[in-house]
């Protein structure tokens, strides 16, 4: 089954068992609007339910950037009602990424500001081109990040460096983001970043799906637990995997010196 996008603002391509989703508003530097806020969780839910898709790459269309955050023209139309402001907040739809058990890799180029950076922070792995620029710029606009930036960034790079970026609203180049650990790999340009992301996604997709999902769960959930609780979680998931067909297939393929055929069971 092939997953399709509910909107032209989000493109989806299938590369074997890897899905590539592209934010497709290049004239607005892929700034997200109400259409994307409504459609992105729907698309992610469909990807999560499709067993033929084992990993996901997110990227932005055009040469200017990954995502510039919220569409400013639309944000100016938000009224004073609390309910309306809450609807506009990005955290609820960005959190849809937290419900994806499959690995999500962001291929970032150019501008990655505000909510765009928060989307990237919600991904599991981030690869950036050397022209990428990052910034949580909300305090300069009289706001704070509303899509998880104040929570995800400190967990990723530590409280001190995160507060430096959050409070100053400064923008940093890809090399600095790499030094801080915001991104794990650098690429030459947009096409190279996407190629690197697709290659890594294909490598991960070739692993047993349950092992990948459980490893992701253990690492992410365990990061919010004390060590003893995290170790118990790891032990529990390890024990579950010992009884899977894919675990037996991995052992058999090793003995027989052949490529494994993982089914997700």
Short mmCIF file of C-alpha atoms in Angstrom, two decimals:
data_model
loop_
_atom_site.label_atom_id
_atom_site.label_comp_id
_atom_site.label_asym_id
_atom_site.label_seq_id
_atom_site.Cartn_x
_atom_site.Cartn_y
_atom_site.Cartn_z
CA UNK A 1 0.00 0.00 0.00
CA UNK A 2 1.27 3.48 -0.89
CA UNK A 3 0.62 6.33 1.53
CA UNK A 4 -0.56 9.55 -0.13
CA UNK A 5 -0.50 13.10 1.18
CA UNK A 6 -3.75 14.91 2.05
CA UNK A 7 -2.36 18.23 0.77
CA UNK A 8 -0.03 19.61 -1.92
CA UNK A 9 1.80 21.45 0.88
CA UNK A 10 3.26 18.10 1.94
CA UNK A 11 4.80 15.86 -0.68
CA UNK A 12 5.54 12.19 -0.08
CA UNK A 13 7.86 9.99 -2.08
CA UNK A 14 8.55 6.31 -1.54
CA UNK A 15 12.08 4.91 -1.82
CA UNK A 16 11.57 1.24 -1.12
CA UNK A 17 10.84 1.03 2.60
CA UNK A 18 11.84 4.67 3.21
CA UNK A 19 9.32 7.50 2.96
CA UNK A 20 10.44 11.05 2.15
CA UNK A 21 8.10 13.86 3.21
CA UNK A 22 8.81 17.35 1.88
CA UNK A 23 7.38 20.60 3.21
CA UNK A 24 6.26 22.13 -0.07
CA UNK A 25 5.77 25.88 0.29
CA UNK A 26 9.10 27.07 -1.15
CA UNK A 27 7.90 30.62 -1.84
CA UNK A 28 7.27 30.99 1.91
CA UNK A 29 10.47 29.10 2.86
CA UNK A 30 8.13 26.24 3.79
CA UNK A 31 6.53 28.19 6.62
CA UNK A 32 3.70 26.14 8.07
CA UNK A 33 0.10 27.27 7.80
CA UNK A 34 -3.21 25.84 8.99
CA UNK A 35 -3.23 23.36 6.10
CA UNK A 36 0.08 21.86 7.22
CA UNK A 37 -0.89 21.91 10.89
CA UNK A 38 -3.99 19.88 10.09
CA UNK A 39 -2.47 17.57 7.49
CA UNK A 40 0.93 16.73 9.00
CA UNK A 41 -0.43 14.61 11.89
CA UNK A 42 -2.75 12.80 9.48
CA UNK A 43 0.13 11.95 7.17
CA UNK A 44 2.34 10.79 10.04
CA UNK A 45 -0.45 8.56 11.37
CA UNK A 46 -0.81 6.94 7.95
CA UNK A 47 2.95 6.38 7.75
CA UNK A 48 2.98 4.86 11.24
CA UNK A 49 0.24 2.41 10.26
CA UNK A 50 1.94 1.32 7.02
CA UNK A 51 4.26 -1.64 7.72
CA UNK A 52 5.95 -1.29 4.32
CA UNK A 53 7.44 2.02 5.52
CA UNK A 54 10.24 1.46 8.01
CA UNK A 55 11.86 4.89 8.25
CA UNK A 56 11.08 8.49 7.38
CA UNK A 57 13.05 11.48 6.05
CA UNK A 58 11.76 15.06 6.40
CA UNK A 59 13.05 17.87 4.19
CA UNK A 60 12.04 21.22 2.72
CA UNK A 61 11.39 22.19 -0.90
CA UNK A 62 13.33 24.90 -2.71
CA UNK A 63 16.77 26.34 -2.12
CA UNK A 64 16.01 28.83 0.65
CA UNK A 65 15.47 26.59 3.62
CA UNK A 66 14.02 23.66 5.54
CA UNK A 67 11.31 25.67 7.31
CA UNK A 68 11.05 29.29 8.43
CA UNK A 69 8.52 28.51 11.16
CA UNK A 70 4.96 29.81 11.26
CA UNK A 71 3.50 31.71 8.34
CA UNK A 72 3.72 35.33 9.49
CA UNK A 73 0.80 36.47 7.33
CA UNK A 74 -1.45 33.89 8.95
CA UNK A 75 -0.18 34.59 12.47
CA UNK A 76 -1.13 38.26 12.12
CA UNK A 77 -4.75 37.19 11.72
CA UNK A 78 -4.88 35.33 15.04
CA UNK A 79 -7.36 37.02 17.36
CA UNK A 80 -7.30 37.64 21.09
CA UNK A 81 -9.32 34.62 22.21
CA UNK A 82 -7.28 32.14 24.24
CA UNK A 83 -8.84 29.21 22.37
CA UNK A 84 -7.82 30.71 19.04
CA UNK A 85 -4.27 31.33 20.23
CA UNK A 86 -3.99 27.75 21.47
CA UNK A 87 -5.16 26.44 18.12
CA UNK A 88 -2.36 28.37 16.46
CA UNK A 89 0.33 27.03 18.81
CA UNK A 90 2.58 24.54 17.00
CA UNK A 91 3.26 22.12 19.83
CA UNK A 92 0.13 19.99 19.37
CA UNK A 93 0.80 19.08 15.75
CA UNK A 94 4.58 18.87 16.08
CA UNK A 95 4.05 16.37 18.89
CA UNK A 96 2.62 14.02 16.27
CA UNK A 97 6.28 13.15 15.60
CA UNK A 98 6.48 11.72 19.13
CA UNK A 99 3.85 9.14 18.17
CA UNK A 100 5.92 7.75 15.30
CA UNK A 101 7.77 4.61 16.41
CA UNK A 102 9.80 4.53 13.21
CA UNK A 103 13.04 6.53 12.98
CA UNK A 104 12.59 10.06 11.64
CA UNK A 105 15.56 11.85 10.08
CA UNK A 106 15.54 15.57 9.25
CA UNK A 107 17.56 16.68 6.21
CA UNK A 108 18.03 20.39 6.87
CA UNK A 109 19.27 23.13 4.56
CA UNK A 110 19.19 26.91 4.62
CA UNK A 111 16.81 28.54 7.07
CA UNK A 112 15.66 26.49 10.06
CA UNK A 113 14.12 29.02 12.43
CA UNK A 114 11.44 29.08 15.10
CA UNK A 115 8.88 26.36 14.62
CA UNK A 116 10.98 24.96 11.80
CA UNK A 117 13.78 24.27 14.25
CA UNK A 118 11.26 22.79 16.67
CA UNK A 119 10.17 20.35 13.97
CA UNK A 120 13.81 19.38 13.49
CA UNK A 121 14.31 18.96 17.25
CA UNK A 122 11.34 16.59 17.36
CA UNK A 123 13.04 14.29 14.83
CA UNK A 124 15.32 11.48 15.96
CA UNK A 125 18.35 12.41 13.86
CA UNK A 126 19.30 15.68 12.16
CA UNK A 127 21.61 16.06 9.14
CA UNK A 128 22.39 19.59 7.95
CA UNK A 129 23.93 21.14 4.89
CA UNK A 130 26.76 23.59 5.52
CA UNK A 131 24.54 26.53 4.53
CA UNK A 132 21.97 25.70 7.22
CA UNK A 133 21.21 28.28 9.90
CA UNK A 134 19.40 27.51 13.14
CA UNK A 135 17.58 29.73 15.59
CA UNK A 136 14.78 29.75 18.15
CA UNK A 137 13.99 33.40 17.62
CA UNK A 138 10.71 33.73 19.49
CA UNK A 139 11.95 35.89 22.40
CA UNK A 140 12.92 38.59 19.89
CA UNK A 141 9.23 38.66 18.92
CA UNK A 142 7.91 38.88 22.47
CA UNK A 143 7.10 35.17 22.68
CA UNK A 144 8.69 31.92 23.76
CA UNK A 145 8.97 28.79 21.62
CA UNK A 146 5.57 27.11 21.52
CA UNK A 147 6.46 23.90 19.71
CA UNK A 148 8.62 22.21 22.32
CA UNK A 149 11.82 24.20 21.88
CA UNK A 150 12.20 25.10 25.57
CA UNK A 151 11.89 21.41 26.46
CA UNK A 152 13.65 19.55 23.67
CA UNK A 153 16.72 21.75 23.24
CA UNK A 154 17.91 21.56 26.89
CA UNK A 155 17.41 17.79 26.83
CA UNK A 156 19.49 17.59 23.67
CA UNK A 157 22.45 19.87 24.41
CA UNK A 158 22.20 20.74 28.11
CA UNK A 159 20.60 23.60 30.00
CA UNK A 160 23.40 26.18 29.75
CA UNK A 161 23.95 26.07 25.97
CA UNK A 162 20.19 25.84 25.42
CA UNK A 163 19.46 28.94 27.50
CA UNK A 164 22.18 30.79 25.60
CA UNK A 165 20.30 30.19 22.36
CA UNK A 166 16.77 30.48 23.77
CA UNK A 167 17.23 33.78 25.60
CA UNK A 168 19.44 35.51 23.03
CA UNK A 169 17.33 34.41 20.04
CA UNK A 170 20.62 34.30 18.13
CA UNK A 171 21.00 32.34 14.92
CA UNK A 172 23.87 29.91 14.53
CA UNK A 173 25.49 28.27 11.48
CA UNK A 174 25.52 24.55 10.78
CA UNK A 175 29.06 24.12 12.09
CA UNK A 176 28.05 25.50 15.50
CA UNK A 177 24.93 23.33 15.54
CA UNK A 178 27.16 20.34 14.84
CA UNK A 179 29.56 21.32 17.64
CA UNK A 180 26.68 21.62 20.09
CA UNK A 181 25.21 18.28 19.06
CA UNK A 182 22.03 19.66 17.51
CA UNK A 183 22.97 17.92 14.27
CA UNK A 184 25.04 14.74 14.02
CA UNK A 185 26.23 14.94 10.42
CA UNK A 186 27.10 17.73 7.97
CA UNK A 187 26.55 17.68 4.21
CA UNK A 188 27.62 20.00 1.41
CA UNK A 189 24.22 21.22 0.20
CA UNK A 190 20.49 20.41 0.17
CA UNK A 191 20.77 17.52 -2.26
CA UNK A 192 23.70 16.05 -0.35
CA UNK A 193 21.86 16.34 2.97
CA UNK A 194 18.84 14.54 1.55
CA UNK A 195 21.05 11.87 -0.03
CA UNK A 196 22.83 11.31 3.30
CA UNK A 197 19.50 11.15 5.13
CA UNK A 198 18.00 8.69 2.64
CA UNK A 199 21.09 6.48 2.81
CA UNK A 200 21.01 6.43 6.61
CA UNK A 201 17.26 5.80 6.60
CA UNK A 202 17.77 2.86 4.22
CA UNK A 203 20.47 1.43 6.47
CA UNK A 204 18.18 1.62 9.49
CA UNK A 205 15.21 0.29 7.50
CA UNK A 206 17.23 -2.84 6.72
CA UNK A 207 17.40 -3.67 10.43
CA UNK A 208 14.65 -5.68 12.20
CA UNK A 209 11.74 -3.22 12.62
CA UNK A 210 10.86 -4.26 16.18
CA UNK A 211 14.47 -3.95 17.30
CA UNK A 212 14.68 -0.45 15.82
CA UNK A 213 11.39 0.64 17.41
CA UNK A 214 12.28 -0.80 20.82
CA UNK A 215 15.77 0.70 20.73
CA UNK A 216 14.27 4.11 19.97
CA UNK A 217 11.73 3.68 22.77
CA UNK A 218 14.39 2.61 25.28
CA UNK A 219 16.66 5.56 24.47
CA UNK A 220 13.98 8.27 24.35
CA UNK A 221 11.80 7.06 27.23
CA UNK A 222 14.82 6.10 29.31
CA UNK A 223 16.23 9.61 29.02
CA UNK A 224 13.35 10.82 31.22
CA UNK A 225 13.78 8.07 33.84
CA UNK A 226 16.28 7.49 36.60
CA UNK A 227 19.01 5.01 35.67
CA UNK A 228 17.49 2.06 37.52
CA UNK A 229 14.11 2.54 35.84
CA UNK A 230 15.76 3.01 32.46
CA UNK A 231 17.70 -0.22 32.88
CA UNK A 232 14.50 -2.07 33.78
CA UNK A 233 12.86 -0.72 30.63
CA UNK A 234 15.83 -1.81 28.53
CA UNK A 235 15.79 -5.29 30.08
CA UNK A 236 12.06 -5.66 29.44
CA UNK A 237 12.35 -4.68 25.78
CA UNK A 238 15.46 -6.83 25.31
CA UNK A 239 13.57 -9.84 26.69
CA UNK A 240 10.63 -9.25 24.34
CA UNK A 241 12.94 -9.17 21.33
CA UNK A 242 14.60 -12.47 22.24
CA UNK A 243 11.41 -14.29 21.28
CA UNK A 244 10.82 -12.67 17.88
CA UNK A 245 11.07 -14.34 14.49
CA UNK A 246 13.43 -11.61 13.30
CA UNK A 247 15.84 -12.41 16.12
CA UNK A 248 15.86 -16.07 15.00
CA UNK A 249 16.27 -15.00 11.38
CA UNK A 250 19.26 -12.80 12.26
CA UNK A 251 20.96 -15.72 13.98
CA UNK A 252 20.19 -18.11 11.11
CA UNK A 253 21.43 -15.65 8.48
CA UNK A 254 24.67 -15.19 10.41
CA UNK A 255 25.24 -18.95 10.65
CA UNK A 256 24.39 -19.52 7.00
CA UNK A 257 26.39 -16.49 5.82
CA UNK A 258 23.49 -14.98 3.87
CA UNK A 259 21.59 -11.68 3.96
CA UNK A 260 18.74 -11.74 6.49
CA UNK A 261 15.09 -11.37 5.52
CA UNK A 262 13.39 -9.45 8.29
CA UNK A 263 9.59 -9.41 8.36
CA UNK A 264 8.88 -7.36 11.45
CA UNK A 265 7.70 -10.37 13.46
#
